[in-house]
Structures are given as C-alpha cells and as structure tokens.
C-alpha cells in the first residue's frame, strides 16, 4: 500500500477498506507516516466523510493500537457513560456511585478539561490525594472491591487516538463525526464494557451547537457501538445553560456531594437519575427504564450512593474528610458577588462564554500545559426563566486573582440576556435514541 | 492571525483575503508554520477551491517570496511559452531560437522531467557542456547577446513554490487548479516577461486528461496572467500520442535539430510554428497571427533559427560540434526494434504508458534523485492513423540495459491498440483561448 495513493482515494471521495485503514493508523502510530501526510488525510476525511463500516474499522484500528482491559474475571455487567462535554457537567461523579451501589460495574475512563469545558479527572483531583493515574491492575482491584473506578486514559489505552487527537487539534480537523466517533469509542471499548450510555450535549456550551449535528453524532456512535456488539443508548440533552448551579472543579465535587446526599433536586439530579437509570437497566437490575430510575432515586434517598462515593474516593487515595466535611476545604482569596443591573427574566446564558469566564478565574486550561486552581469557579443563584430585580444576586465568582475576577465578571454580564416576558423553557432531555 | 483559524476558514469554504494568504505563504516559507498544518491547508484548498482573486494573491505571495529578474535595461518585448508537459514535447528548443531570431527576447525558465514526462532542462543538459544553472547576471548577458536564454528555477526564484511543491507531491495535493496556477505563474512572472503563450496539453500523456479540465486550467492561468497586466494566449493541444517521433533527452535534441534545419515538417513542426507565431505577434513583429507564423516558417527555411540555436548552445557552454554533427554523439549499448504482431490501423497510443516505458529505458526519473541516461529513449516510426502490416517497425528502443529494454518493449506493446478501420484523427490544436 502507498500512503499518497490512499490520501488520494479519500480526497476523491472513495471509501477505505478495513486493511487500508489499519495500514494508515498502524504506520502513523509507528512513525512511518509523517505528520504532514496524516494531516492531509485528516482534512480529506473531515471534508469527504466516512461511512459506517469505515468508522467501525477506524475505531477498531485505534482500539487495537493499545491494550483492552480484560474484565472477564469480574462476573457481572460492566457499563459506562460518556458525555460529549459541557459546562457544569459533573454527572459522572454522581452516576458512578449510584450504579455501583446497585451492583453493576462502572469502569470509567475520563478526560481533562480543555478550553471552555471541564473534565472529570480535574474535578476528582481537586479532592486532596485522589489518584486518577491508576495502573490496569490497580484499577481492576478498585473496581472489584467497590464496583466503580474513575481513571484517565493511560499510555496503554488507544495510543493512536492520543497522537491523532493532538494533530487534529492544530490542523482544524476536530469537527469530524467519524473522527470524533472513533476517538470516543476506541477509549470506551478499551474499558472492557458490555454497554454504554451516551449523553450528547447540544447548545451554546456544547461542541455540537445544533441538535441536527448532535443527532448525527449520536447515530454514528450508536452504529459503531453496535458493530462491536455493545448495548447502547443515547440521550440528546440541553447545554444552553450550565448543568446544575456550580461550575469549577472543587465546586462541582461539592455540588455532587449535595446531590448524592439528597439535599438538592435540580436539573443535575434529574439528568443523573436518567443516565444512571439507563445503566442500571442495561445491567439487568430492573425490568424497565422507569423501574431503574426509581432504584437510582432510592439509592440516593437511603444514603447508599453517598456511602459508595466515599468508598471510591477512599480506594483511589482521596481524603474522605473533605467529602464528609466540605467546609474544611481551602477557600479562594476573593469571592465577588455579581448582581443584576436591571429587572427581567433570564432569557439566555451563553454557556460557551460562561465556560470561558470560569477558565479565566483559574478553573480551566487553554492549552494542555496550563495549571488549574481547584478552588476557582462560579456558583449560580439563577437559571434561565428566573425573574430578577435590579440588585438581585446572579452568581458568585471564586478566584485567587482580583484582576481575573473583574474580567470574568464582565464576561458573565455579557453572557446573560434578560427579557420582559418569561421565555419558554428548553427541555433538559431533548431526545432518546 | 491564527493559522488554525485560517485552515478552518478554507475548510468551511470561505475565501481568503490577500493579507491572509500572504501570512500563510510567508510564515510557511520562514518555517513558522509547520508542514503538518500547511498540508491540511493544501488539502482544504484542493477540495474547496480558490476564486480568481485568491489565486492571484497566492501567485503574488509566491512570486514575492523570491526575486524577480529585472530586464528593464533590455529594450524590446520579452515573451515566454509554458507547456503543462507531456511526452516528446520539445517545442521550447525549437521556439526559443525561432523567436529570438526575429528580435523578440525569450527569457525561459524550465523544469526537469518527473514520472512519465520529460523536462526541457534534462534535454538541454544532454548536450555536453550545456549549463542550465546560470546566475541572474549570467542569464541577462546571454539574453542580451543572443535574444534567448534557457535556465532552471534558481533558489532566488519563487522559493515558496519549491517548498510547497515538494509538500504537495507527497500529500496528494498536486491536482488543484489554483495551486497549479500559482506554481506556474509565480515562476513565469519572475522572468520579467511582458507576454506569455500557454500550451495546455490534454489527453492520455498529459496531467489534465480531459479537455474540460484543460480549459479550466487555461482559464485560471489566463485570468491570473491578466491580473498582472501580462498579454496571454492559451492553446489546448493534443497529448494522446507523443509529440513528434522522438522521446528521450538527446533523441529530442536530435529531432529539434532536424526541425530547425527544415528537414522534417511533422506535428512537432506545426505546433512549434503555431506557438512561435503567437510569441512573434505579441512581440509586435507581425500584424496578425498568420503573418507571424509565416515569419516563423521563414526563419526555419533561411537557416537563421538553426544559427540562433547554435549561438544559444555556445553561449550556455554547450559543445556545438554535437549540434553540427549529431552522429558523433555516444550510442546506446542496445537498440531493439519493436515490430507489429498483426495488421491494422494504429488506433490508440497510451501516452502515459509510453512515457513510463521511456522512463524504464533510463530517460526519466521516478523520484527527483534518479539519474538520467541522455542516450536512452524511443524513436517512433508510426503514429495514430497509420496502417501497419505484421512485422512492420513501430519503434526502436535505445538503452544501456538489456533487461530494461525487454520490459519497456512489453509496456510499448500494451500501450498501442490496433483497429480494422482507420480511426478519425484528433486535431493537434483543439482550441485557442
């Protein structure tokens, strides 16, 4: 096979065979295909697309560029949830303990925050001592002991994906449904799961701004998962405002504790129950999705989910004192209260902008090398549809930098639009596929 | 400006502004944009296209990445001819002396052969001593003295084109009309010419196989030349069989001598007169194209064109003894006669295949580093439409390698198709634009 001829093939809109995709991925991983050829190929894939079998073959080659966790020794169903990412999206922290407490295994590989979105690993690492870099055998021990483990992508998992993702990032080839699909699925399949629940975010804070694109991505992910004989379901959910009320790493752990303790029942709670329900149903612990959701709620009410969370934190090296007594957590140097300058209904929250404000406060990173301040972030007191008078609190900003708090405040003020009449509310869960 | 955002812009089908193109070319040339970003950009340009003003801006940035020969001290019109390349296409060697002998300057920058096509520089260098690597000031001296000079692209001429072409070659981004246009025109404009005659080849031995694509390319080249205030004309000409009867470097010099001496009047002669005529007309040495062609023919008949050729060869260091007595030129070790195995009319000559056979014999190069044997090549005794009996000579193969002569013979036999009835002949000059 000849690399230039293969690039030409895709450029001319033809479909690859599985062995051609394998040749490309394998040789790129081994350094035999240089970056400049692979980036031309990526652009051709982005512009000419890939069909279902090409996407499955791409996923397969990327998956097999590394190791697959062998969980066959653990009897029982293994399930994971994947979210395409947004602002304030901390459902993983709530779902994993709920589902594990029902007796379904949750081996979860998560990512870090980049640009306006947060990442589960960063949130977990805001808990002092918490380790997300467990080895395969350590992960398996934790999983066996408590039913869930939350780790990051190791060098052993889909190394081709890591290489390709870095190249896509700097060559304007991120926004390709087959490439996104293979990137997500190669990592998820490496977990050794039986089923997968997808949370595809749509709206101003999501990567997919339109519902049409979100459905296309969901469709591609579902087809690929099925071609690997995995059970799969996708929820298209709203990301036109932050999920829950807390944005920022420790602040999101804190809100997760409140939800797990049954103290708040907001949109974050509702979505977590929905997603956990689907996972419990896949794990055959309920006869219907409705029954599964009831079980999930029960696990929150009876305290078992929160207990499971403590267990996970403890087994992964985290200091549970901070979970039991969140108030002892270090405080930011500055807290600024943002108040409404006029009256009206909150009509719009530009969630991308809110994510960028949170990054400005120190809660996110622009490039991979940036350091995160776990204390930084935003607590919202109002959401879309709420009425505010002049002087009412909209949110509080947490940061160690006074100048950054001021610039973040400006960004927040710009991101929120008021209207005279109450806006019609967006559905939290727009579609189930 | 941000490179990733600019790649995204072209990826999404938007048009660049001139300063954006300048940023991209300039930073790529300076090594500030890495190959892997530039190749993704090239693929986006190939697939999304460029409009006329983008193509002109691209040409301008590539032209200004280097120096432009200043010929203002030479009084008189300067004109060049550019061919998109084919098999047996040696018109430059015939045209330059004809036009110079009329008193119109011909500053010609040519290329080398690659893959199935030959290159003017390789042909000229088959003349012992001939130098194509003259400096700017040496070139100007030769041009002033005899009215023509034939050199290669120096480091000073459009260096960005050289870099970009190398990258296009290995990333399947050669076949893009705006990229081809900018590559050709940036070099031609660097010659300091007033007018340009284009010979756009179409057919099995050309880069553009279809007439539609050839017309598109001609159109793009003409628009770009005009945007730089140059006079320009394009001929779409046939490349469904080799031009003339000789293929290979010295063999093509030999055929050029025969044409310049007025000894043969074949298709090569006709096309050379046509192209030279247009150049003479641009140079205002005739009132019409017809009159200009008559003058061109006259210069062959009265021996002035051949005398001018001797002058050019001499001034560029070539040994004129080989031009005056071609028979003293070294002979190949092997000459093989290829005969027809059945009777019929020659209906088709796959000219790409013929070019590859010539390469096999040693006359071409697959990669830039390959060495060329100037003696190697093919002499055709028949062309399309000719009737052959079994045993009639079709061609003779020249090479120093016996095994390569055998494989080239097979390629030639496969490339030629016979038919029972006489095929309708293709026009040599299909269109003038």
PDB file of N, CA and C in Angstrom, chain A residues 3-5 7-8 10-12 35-41 43-44 46-48 167-175, chain B residues 3-5 7-8 10-12 35-41 43-44 46-48 167-175:
ATOM      1  N   UNK A   3       0.936   5.393   0.815  1.00  0.00           N
ATOM      2  CA  UNK A   3       0.231   6.426   1.584  1.00  0.00           C
ATOM      3  C   UNK A   3      -0.370   7.516   0.690  1.00  0.00           C
ATOM      4  N   UNK A   4       0.401   8.011  -0.285  1.00  0.00           N
ATOM      5  CA  UNK A   4      -0.104   9.084  -1.153  1.00  0.00           C
ATOM      6  C   UNK A   4      -1.341   8.609  -1.919  1.00  0.00           C
ATOM      7  N   UNK A   5      -1.294   7.358  -2.405  1.00  0.00           N
ATOM      8  CA  UNK A   5      -2.447   6.828  -3.148  1.00  0.00           C
ATOM      9  C   UNK A   5      -3.673   6.732  -2.238  1.00  0.00           C
ATOM     10  N   UNK A   7      -4.292   8.653   0.452  1.00  0.00           N
ATOM     11  CA  UNK A   7      -4.796  10.015   0.690  1.00  0.00           C
ATOM     12  C   UNK A   7      -5.635  10.441  -0.522  1.00  0.00           C
ATOM     13  N   UNK A   8      -5.119  10.141  -1.718  1.00  0.00           N
ATOM     14  CA  UNK A   8      -5.818  10.467  -2.960  1.00  0.00           C
ATOM     15  C   UNK A   8      -7.195   9.808  -2.996  1.00  0.00           C
ATOM     16  N   UNK A  10      -9.210   8.925  -0.526  1.00  0.00           N
ATOM     17  CA  UNK A  10     -10.181   9.617   0.338  1.00  0.00           C
ATOM     18  C   UNK A  10     -10.487  11.006  -0.211  1.00  0.00           C
ATOM     19  N   UNK A  11      -9.452  11.683  -0.699  1.00  0.00           N
ATOM     20  CA  UNK A  11      -9.628  13.001  -1.321  1.00  0.00           C
ATOM     21  C   UNK A  11     -10.673  12.937  -2.445  1.00  0.00           C
ATOM     22  N   UNK A  12     -10.649  11.831  -3.204  1.00  0.00           N
ATOM     23  CA  UNK A  12     -11.585  11.678  -4.314  1.00  0.00           C
ATOM     24  C   UNK A  12     -12.926  11.083  -3.876  1.00  0.00           C
ATOM     25  N   UNK A  35       3.637  13.302  10.084  1.00  0.00           N
ATOM     26  CA  UNK A  35       2.507  14.169  10.441  1.00  0.00           C
ATOM     27  C   UNK A  35       1.916  14.880   9.231  1.00  0.00           C
ATOM     28  N   UNK A  36       2.798  15.367   8.323  1.00  0.00           N
ATOM     29  CA  UNK A  36       2.272  16.177   7.213  1.00  0.00           C
ATOM     30  C   UNK A  36       1.416  15.366   6.255  1.00  0.00           C
ATOM     31  N   UNK A  37       1.679  14.066   6.140  1.00  0.00           N
ATOM     32  CA  UNK A  37       0.794  13.242   5.306  1.00  0.00           C
ATOM     33  C   UNK A  37      -0.494  12.930   6.056  1.00  0.00           C
ATOM     34  N   UNK A  38      -0.366  12.646   7.357  1.00  0.00           N
ATOM     35  CA  UNK A  38      -1.549  12.272   8.123  1.00  0.00           C
ATOM     36  C   UNK A  38      -2.524  13.444   8.256  1.00  0.00           C
ATOM     37  N   UNK A  39      -1.995  14.663   8.356  1.00  0.00           N
ATOM     38  CA  UNK A  39      -2.904  15.813   8.496  1.00  0.00           C
ATOM     39  C   UNK A  39      -3.661  16.078   7.193  1.00  0.00           C
ATOM     40  N   UNK A  40      -3.014  15.831   6.052  1.00  0.00           N
ATOM     41  CA  UNK A  40      -3.723  15.969   4.765  1.00  0.00           C
ATOM     42  C   UNK A  40      -4.829  14.914   4.695  1.00  0.00           C
ATOM     43  N   UNK A  41      -4.528  13.718   5.173  1.00  0.00           N
ATOM     44  CA  UNK A  41      -5.539  12.651   5.224  1.00  0.00           C
ATOM     45  C   UNK A  41      -6.708  13.046   6.131  1.00  0.00           C
ATOM     46  N   UNK A  43      -7.773  16.008   6.904  1.00  0.00           N
ATOM     47  CA  UNK A  43      -8.605  17.035   6.259  1.00  0.00           C
ATOM     48  C   UNK A  43      -9.492  16.397   5.183  1.00  0.00           C
ATOM     49  N   UNK A  44      -8.939  15.438   4.447  1.00  0.00           N
ATOM     50  CA  UNK A  44      -9.739  14.757   3.425  1.00  0.00           C
ATOM     51  C   UNK A  44     -10.870  13.969   4.091  1.00  0.00           C
ATOM     52  N   UNK A  46     -12.283  14.700   7.026  1.00  0.00           N
ATOM     53  CA  UNK A  46     -13.258  15.677   7.517  1.00  0.00           C
ATOM     54  C   UNK A  46     -14.168  16.159   6.386  1.00  0.00           C
ATOM     55  N   UNK A  47     -13.591  16.419   5.210  1.00  0.00           N
ATOM     56  CA  UNK A  47     -14.391  17.005   4.123  1.00  0.00           C
ATOM     57  C   UNK A  47     -15.139  15.972   3.287  1.00  0.00           C
ATOM     58  N   UNK A  48     -14.643  14.744   3.241  1.00  0.00           N
ATOM     59  CA  UNK A  48     -15.297  13.737   2.398  1.00  0.00           C
ATOM     60  C   UNK A  48     -16.066  12.692   3.210  1.00  0.00           C
ATOM     61  N   UNK A 167      -2.809  15.980  16.774  1.00  0.00           N
ATOM     62  CA  UNK A 167      -2.645  16.516  15.423  1.00  0.00           C
ATOM     63  C   UNK A 167      -3.921  17.218  14.942  1.00  0.00           C
ATOM     64  N   UNK A 168      -5.086  16.627  15.266  1.00  0.00           N
ATOM     65  CA  UNK A 168      -6.360  17.238  14.858  1.00  0.00           C
ATOM     66  C   UNK A 168      -6.511  18.626  15.469  1.00  0.00           C
ATOM     67  N   UNK A 169      -6.082  18.724  16.717  1.00  0.00           N
ATOM     68  CA  UNK A 169      -6.225  19.958  17.475  1.00  0.00           C
ATOM     69  C   UNK A 169      -5.547  21.145  16.780  1.00  0.00           C
ATOM     70  N   UNK A 170      -4.438  20.908  16.091  1.00  0.00           N
ATOM     71  CA  UNK A 170      -3.662  22.009  15.494  1.00  0.00           C
ATOM     72  C   UNK A 170      -3.814  22.081  13.975  1.00  0.00           C
ATOM     73  N   UNK A 171      -4.721  21.276  13.399  1.00  0.00           N
ATOM     74  CA  UNK A 171      -4.883  21.287  11.943  1.00  0.00           C
ATOM     75  C   UNK A 171      -6.345  21.514  11.534  1.00  0.00           C
ATOM     76  N   UNK A 172      -7.151  22.015  12.468  1.00  0.00           N
ATOM     77  CA  UNK A 172      -8.565  22.319  12.168  1.00  0.00           C
ATOM     78  C   UNK A 172      -9.319  21.091  11.675  1.00  0.00           C
ATOM     79  N   UNK A 173      -8.993  19.932  12.263  1.00  0.00           N
ATOM     80  CA  UNK A 173      -9.690  18.710  11.843  1.00  0.00           C
ATOM     81  C   UNK A 173     -10.393  18.035  13.028  1.00  0.00           C
ATOM     82  N   UNK A 174     -10.801  18.846  14.019  1.00  0.00           N
ATOM     83  CA  UNK A 174     -11.503  18.274  15.176  1.00  0.00           C
ATOM     84  C   UNK A 174     -12.948  17.926  14.821  1.00  0.00           C
ATOM     85  N   UNK A 175     -13.636  18.833  14.116  1.00  0.00           N
ATOM     86  CA  UNK A 175     -15.090  18.720  13.934  1.00  0.00           C
ATOM     87  C   UNK A 175     -15.501  17.727  12.842  1.00  0.00           C
TER      88      UNK A 175
ATOM     89  N   UNK B   3      -3.133  30.496  12.533  1.00  0.00           N
ATOM     90  CA  UNK B   3      -3.072  29.502  11.446  1.00  0.00           C
ATOM     91  C   UNK B   3      -4.249  28.530  11.481  1.00  0.00           C
ATOM     92  N   UNK B   4      -4.576  28.008  12.686  1.00  0.00           N
ATOM     93  CA  UNK B   4      -5.676  27.040  12.769  1.00  0.00           C
ATOM     94  C   UNK B   4      -6.998  27.677  12.310  1.00  0.00           C
ATOM     95  N   UNK B   5      -7.223  28.927  12.718  1.00  0.00           N
ATOM     96  CA  UNK B   5      -8.450  29.618  12.296  1.00  0.00           C
ATOM     97  C   UNK B   5      -8.491  29.806  10.776  1.00  0.00           C
ATOM     98  N   UNK B   7      -6.978  27.808   8.529  1.00  0.00           N
ATOM     99  CA  UNK B   7      -7.250  26.487   7.919  1.00  0.00           C
ATOM    100  C   UNK B   7      -8.756  26.215   7.998  1.00  0.00           C
ATOM    101  N   UNK B   8      -9.333  26.523   9.168  1.00  0.00           N
ATOM    102  CA  UNK B   8     -10.766  26.331   9.387  1.00  0.00           C
ATOM    103  C   UNK B   8     -11.576  27.131   8.366  1.00  0.00           C
ATOM    104  N   UNK B  10     -10.790  28.080   5.278  1.00  0.00           N
ATOM    105  CA  UNK B  10     -10.793  27.458   3.953  1.00  0.00           C
ATOM    106  C   UNK B  10     -11.567  26.139   3.999  1.00  0.00           C
ATOM    107  N   UNK B  11     -11.371  25.376   5.080  1.00  0.00           N
ATOM    108  CA  UNK B  11     -12.110  24.124   5.277  1.00  0.00           C
ATOM    109  C   UNK B  11     -13.618  24.357   5.154  1.00  0.00           C
ATOM    110  N   UNK B  12     -14.084  25.488   5.692  1.00  0.00           N
ATOM    111  CA  UNK B  12     -15.508  25.794   5.670  1.00  0.00           C
ATOM    112  C   UNK B  12     -15.929  26.503   4.385  1.00  0.00           C
ATOM    113  N   UNK B  35       4.958  21.899   8.466  1.00  0.00           N
ATOM    114  CA  UNK B  35       4.443  21.136   7.321  1.00  0.00           C
ATOM    115  C   UNK B  35       3.057  20.562   7.593  1.00  0.00           C
ATOM    116  N   UNK B  36       2.844  20.036   8.825  1.00  0.00           N
ATOM    117  CA  UNK B  36       1.577  19.331   9.073  1.00  0.00           C
ATOM    118  C   UNK B  36       0.370  20.272   9.052  1.00  0.00           C
ATOM    119  N   UNK B  37       0.585  21.543   9.374  1.00  0.00           N
ATOM    120  CA  UNK B  37      -0.522  22.490   9.244  1.00  0.00           C
ATOM    121  C   UNK B  37      -0.699  22.897   7.786  1.00  0.00           C
ATOM    122  N   UNK B  38       0.416  23.092   7.101  1.00  0.00           N
ATOM    123  CA  UNK B  38       0.319  23.551   5.716  1.00  0.00           C
ATOM    124  C   UNK B  38      -0.297  22.490   4.814  1.00  0.00           C
ATOM    125  N   UNK B  39      -0.020  21.206   5.103  1.00  0.00           N
ATOM    126  CA  UNK B  39      -0.585  20.153   4.249  1.00  0.00           C
ATOM    127  C   UNK B  39      -2.096  20.026   4.459  1.00  0.00           C
ATOM    128  N   UNK B  40      -2.569  20.261   5.685  1.00  0.00           N
ATOM    129  CA  UNK B  40      -4.025  20.259   5.926  1.00  0.00           C
ATOM    130  C   UNK B  40      -4.656  21.422   5.158  1.00  0.00           C
ATOM    131  N   UNK B  41      -3.974  22.557   5.151  1.00  0.00           N
ATOM    132  CA  UNK B  41      -4.447  23.721   4.385  1.00  0.00           C
ATOM    133  C   UNK B  41      -4.502  23.409   2.891  1.00  0.00           C
ATOM    134  N   UNK B  43      -4.859  20.544   1.426  1.00  0.00           N
ATOM    135  CA  UNK B  43      -5.978  19.638   1.129  1.00  0.00           C
ATOM    136  C   UNK B  43      -7.302  20.409   1.144  1.00  0.00           C
ATOM    137  N   UNK B  44      -7.437  21.344   2.084  1.00  0.00           N
ATOM    138  CA  UNK B  44      -8.660  22.153   2.129  1.00  0.00           C
ATOM    139  C   UNK B  44      -8.764  23.016   0.864  1.00  0.00           C
ATOM    140  N   UNK B  46      -7.431  22.284  -2.093  1.00  0.00           N
ATOM    141  CA  UNK B  46      -7.741  21.380  -3.207  1.00  0.00           C
ATOM    142  C   UNK B  46      -9.235  21.060  -3.234  1.00  0.00           C
ATOM    143  N   UNK B  47      -9.816  20.797  -2.070  1.00  0.00           N
ATOM    144  CA  UNK B  47     -11.212  20.358  -2.041  1.00  0.00           C
ATOM    145  C   UNK B  47     -12.213  21.509  -2.055  1.00  0.00           C
ATOM    146  N   UNK B  48     -11.823  22.679  -1.570  1.00  0.00           N
ATOM    147  CA  UNK B  48     -12.783  23.788  -1.512  1.00  0.00           C
ATOM    148  C   UNK B  48     -12.522  24.863  -2.558  1.00  0.00           C
ATOM    149  N   UNK B 167       5.892  19.556  -0.860  1.00  0.00           N
ATOM    150  CA  UNK B 167       4.887  19.073   0.088  1.00  0.00           C
ATOM    151  C   UNK B 167       3.651  18.532  -0.644  1.00  0.00           C
ATOM    152  N   UNK B 168       3.238  19.228  -1.718  1.00  0.00           N
ATOM    153  CA  UNK B 168       2.070  18.772  -2.482  1.00  0.00           C
ATOM    154  C   UNK B 168       2.310  17.385  -3.055  1.00  0.00           C
ATOM    155  N   UNK B 169       3.550  17.180  -3.508  1.00  0.00           N
ATOM    156  CA  UNK B 169       3.922  15.930  -4.152  1.00  0.00           C
ATOM    157  C   UNK B 169       3.685  14.708  -3.246  1.00  0.00           C
ATOM    158  N   UNK B 170       3.856  14.867  -1.941  1.00  0.00           N
ATOM    159  CA  UNK B 170       3.755  13.721  -1.024  1.00  0.00           C
ATOM    160  C   UNK B 170       2.460  13.735  -0.199  1.00  0.00           C
ATOM    161  N   UNK B 171       1.548  14.672  -0.512  1.00  0.00           N
ATOM    162  CA  UNK B 171       0.316  14.737   0.270  1.00  0.00           C
ATOM    163  C   UNK B 171      -0.927  14.691  -0.619  1.00  0.00           C
ATOM    164  N   UNK B 172      -0.753  14.237  -1.859  1.00  0.00           N
ATOM    165  CA  UNK B 172      -1.886  14.090  -2.791  1.00  0.00           C
ATOM    166  C   UNK B 172      -2.624  15.412  -3.001  1.00  0.00           C
ATOM    167  N   UNK B 173      -1.847  16.501  -3.058  1.00  0.00           N
ATOM    168  CA  UNK B 173      -2.477  17.810  -3.280  1.00  0.00           C
ATOM    169  C   UNK B 173      -1.911  18.501  -4.524  1.00  0.00           C
ATOM    170  N   UNK B 174      -1.478  17.686  -5.501  1.00  0.00           N
ATOM    171  CA  UNK B 174      -0.954  18.255  -6.748  1.00  0.00           C
ATOM    172  C   UNK B 174      -2.091  18.771  -7.630  1.00  0.00           C
ATOM    173  N   UNK B 175      -3.156  17.974  -7.780  1.00  0.00           N
ATOM    174  CA  UNK B 175      -4.182  18.239  -8.793  1.00  0.00           C
ATOM    175  C   UNK B 175      -5.186  19.323  -8.394  1.00  0.00           C
TER     176      UNK B 175
END
